[in-house]
Tab-separated table of C-alpha atoms in Angstrom:
chain	number	residue	atom	x	y	z
A	8	UNK	CA	225.819	345.192	180.667
A	9	UNK	CA	225.453	344.219	176.839
A	10	UNK	CA	222.069	342.775	176.197
A	11	UNK	CA	220.272	341.771	172.858
A	12	UNK	CA	216.620	341.524	173.040
A	13	UNK	CA	215.364	339.297	170.226
A	14	UNK	CA	211.678	339.033	169.777
A	15	UNK	CA	209.054	336.907	167.647
A	16	UNK	CA	205.675	338.020	166.729
A	17	UNK	CA	202.538	337.667	164.863
A	18	UNK	CA	200.748	340.961	165.301
A	19	UNK	CA	203.496	343.111	166.864
A	20	UNK	CA	202.797	342.788	170.790
A	21	UNK	CA	206.078	341.210	171.285
A	22	UNK	CA	207.645	343.728	169.584
A	23	UNK	CA	206.386	346.565	171.365
A	24	UNK	CA	206.931	344.502	174.787
A	25	UNK	CA	210.412	344.126	173.543
A	26	UNK	CA	210.899	347.727	172.921
A	27	UNK	CA	209.531	348.778	176.445
A	28	UNK	CA	211.800	345.937	178.028
A	29	UNK	CA	214.558	348.104	175.942
A	30	UNK	CA	213.481	351.429	177.765
A	31	UNK	CA	213.430	350.088	181.091
A	32	UNK	CA	216.895	348.404	180.873
A	33	UNK	CA	218.373	351.574	178.971
A	34	UNK	CA	217.211	353.377	182.004
A	35	UNK	CA	219.011	351.277	184.421
A	36	UNK	CA	222.302	352.010	182.197
A	37	UNK	CA	222.501	348.959	180.193
A	38	UNK	CA	223.421	349.054	176.294
A	39	UNK	CA	220.481	347.346	174.947
A	40	UNK	CA	219.539	346.311	171.059
A	41	UNK	CA	216.313	345.022	170.200
A	42	UNK	CA	215.967	342.407	166.761
A	43	UNK	CA	213.189	340.595	165.053
A	44	UNK	CA	214.025	337.128	165.045
A	45	UNK	CA	213.279	337.407	161.297
A	46	UNK	CA	216.553	339.275	161.034
A	47	UNK	CA	218.962	336.990	162.831
A	48	UNK	CA	220.833	333.871	162.201
A	49	UNK	CA	221.701	331.476	164.879
A	50	UNK	CA	225.430	331.847	163.922
A	51	UNK	CA	225.345	335.456	164.034
A	52	UNK	CA	224.162	335.354	167.696
A	53	UNK	CA	227.148	336.588	169.943
A	54	UNK	CA	227.943	335.063	172.862
A	55	UNK	CA	229.228	337.811	174.953
A	56	UNK	CA	225.863	339.538	175.180
A	57	UNK	CA	222.994	338.425	177.165
A	58	UNK	CA	219.995	337.587	174.826
A	59	UNK	CA	216.537	337.991	176.338
A	60	UNK	CA	213.780	336.427	173.939
A	61	UNK	CA	210.235	337.925	174.177
A	62	UNK	CA	208.131	335.458	171.626
A	63	UNK	CA	204.477	334.895	171.188
A	64	UNK	CA	202.475	331.751	169.884
A	65	UNK	CA	200.064	331.761	166.893
A	66	UNK	CA	197.572	329.233	165.742
A	67	UNK	CA	197.839	325.691	167.058
A	68	UNK	CA	201.130	326.493	169.044
A	69	UNK	CA	203.323	327.515	165.913
A	70	UNK	CA	206.085	329.999	166.032
A	71	UNK	CA	204.931	332.972	165.046
A	72	UNK	CA	205.376	334.685	161.247
A	73	UNK	CA	208.470	336.625	162.673
A	74	UNK	CA	210.097	333.777	164.515
A	75	UNK	CA	209.710	330.844	161.665
A	76	UNK	CA	213.014	332.016	159.907
A	77	UNK	CA	214.861	331.797	163.042
A	78	UNK	CA	213.045	328.118	163.899
A	79	UNK	CA	214.175	326.974	160.727
A	80	UNK	CA	217.553	327.814	160.697
A	81	UNK	CA	217.921	326.403	164.368
A	82	UNK	CA	217.004	322.965	162.565
A	83	UNK	CA	221.166	323.297	161.250
A	84	UNK	CA	221.937	325.292	164.490
A	85	UNK	CA	225.541	326.184	165.345
A	86	UNK	CA	227.089	325.597	168.715
A	87	UNK	CA	225.642	328.020	170.857
A	88	UNK	CA	227.477	326.918	174.124
A	89	UNK	CA	228.594	330.254	176.301
A	90	UNK	CA	225.311	331.848	175.071
A	91	UNK	CA	223.278	333.151	178.143
A	92	UNK	CA	219.370	333.843	177.682
A	93	UNK	CA	216.306	334.397	179.266
A	94	UNK	CA	212.773	333.919	177.718
A	95	UNK	CA	209.624	335.196	178.057
A	96	UNK	CA	206.322	333.796	176.387
A	97	UNK	CA	203.406	335.761	175.440
A	98	UNK	CA	200.023	333.568	175.262
A	99	UNK	CA	196.588	332.560	176.188
A	100	UNK	CA	195.427	330.083	178.488
A	101	UNK	CA	192.335	329.754	176.690
A	102	UNK	CA	194.049	327.897	174.229
A	103	UNK	CA	195.669	324.239	175.184
A	104	UNK	CA	198.899	325.509	173.057
A	105	UNK	CA	199.379	328.084	175.487
A	106	UNK	CA	202.537	329.769	175.321
A	107	UNK	CA	204.325	326.878	173.300
A	108	UNK	CA	206.180	329.479	170.798
A	109	UNK	CA	208.475	330.606	173.488
A	110	UNK	CA	208.684	326.833	174.839
A	111	UNK	CA	209.852	326.003	171.288
A	112	UNK	CA	212.395	328.463	170.579
A	113	UNK	CA	213.827	327.786	174.369
A	114	UNK	CA	214.064	324.441	173.323
A	115	UNK	CA	216.265	325.093	169.965
A	116	UNK	CA	218.456	327.172	172.248
A	117	UNK	CA	219.248	324.716	174.772
A	118	UNK	CA	219.451	322.139	172.259
A	119	UNK	CA	222.294	323.961	170.528
A	120	UNK	CA	223.990	324.373	173.786
A	121	UNK	CA	222.703	327.842	175.257
A	122	UNK	CA	222.114	328.270	178.811
A	123	UNK	CA	218.817	329.537	179.909
A	124	UNK	CA	219.160	332.053	183.039
A	125	UNK	CA	216.175	331.649	185.365
A	126	UNK	CA	212.507	330.037	184.298
A	127	UNK	CA	210.902	330.947	181.291
A	128	UNK	CA	208.243	333.429	182.382
A	129	UNK	CA	204.846	333.464	180.416
A	130	UNK	CA	202.178	335.908	180.171
A	131	UNK	CA	198.555	334.956	180.114
A	132	UNK	CA	196.244	337.424	178.015
A	133	UNK	CA	193.521	336.067	179.837
A	134	UNK	CA	194.731	337.175	183.108
A	135	UNK	CA	194.631	340.626	185.204
A	136	UNK	CA	198.186	341.543	184.602
A	137	UNK	CA	199.536	343.684	181.536
A	138	UNK	CA	202.409	341.966	179.862
A	139	UNK	CA	204.948	344.695	180.947
A	140	UNK	CA	204.062	344.461	184.258
A	141	UNK	CA	205.256	340.718	184.481
A	142	UNK	CA	208.208	341.261	181.733
A	143	UNK	CA	209.948	344.253	183.435
A	144	UNK	CA	210.329	342.329	186.491
A	145	UNK	CA	211.221	339.394	184.814
A	146	UNK	CA	213.807	340.996	182.552
A	147	UNK	CA	215.388	342.613	185.811
A	148	UNK	CA	215.672	339.481	187.776
A	149	UNK	CA	217.588	337.897	184.572
A	150	UNK	CA	220.046	340.998	184.324
A	151	UNK	CA	220.537	340.811	188.022
A	152	UNK	CA	221.136	336.795	187.885
A	153	UNK	CA	223.970	337.393	185.122
A	154	UNK	CA	225.402	340.124	186.779
A	155	UNK	CA	225.797	338.215	190.269
A	156	UNK	CA	227.614	335.466	188.125
A	157	UNK	CA	229.947	338.089	186.572
């Protein structure tokens, strides 16, 4: 399966996690590319590929720096009907704005017609699990769900 992993990050954690997910999916035989949301225009999203989004939250619930240009561009988003995506959020439940960055990206994509596969899954930095221990099963489940629909 052709998969694009998009990440939005402030400190690099989402990028590192996206690369871990990429490695696991490539090991399973998938064709995977990873791109920073800052380098992606919504109109350039390829609806033939599955998109996995890994996004952190920054400040008072804002998008992280690398996702802000994408967020701005989504204000004039093209029709993204046919785009399938899964979304994973990084955050810390010590803050009341827990995982609002991934929630915002999800809402933008859905409003433009994209279809979320599975539920948005979040990682809590204050919890006991490592991010990759939550993200890898999430990514596998999303890919499996899309494969079952094909």
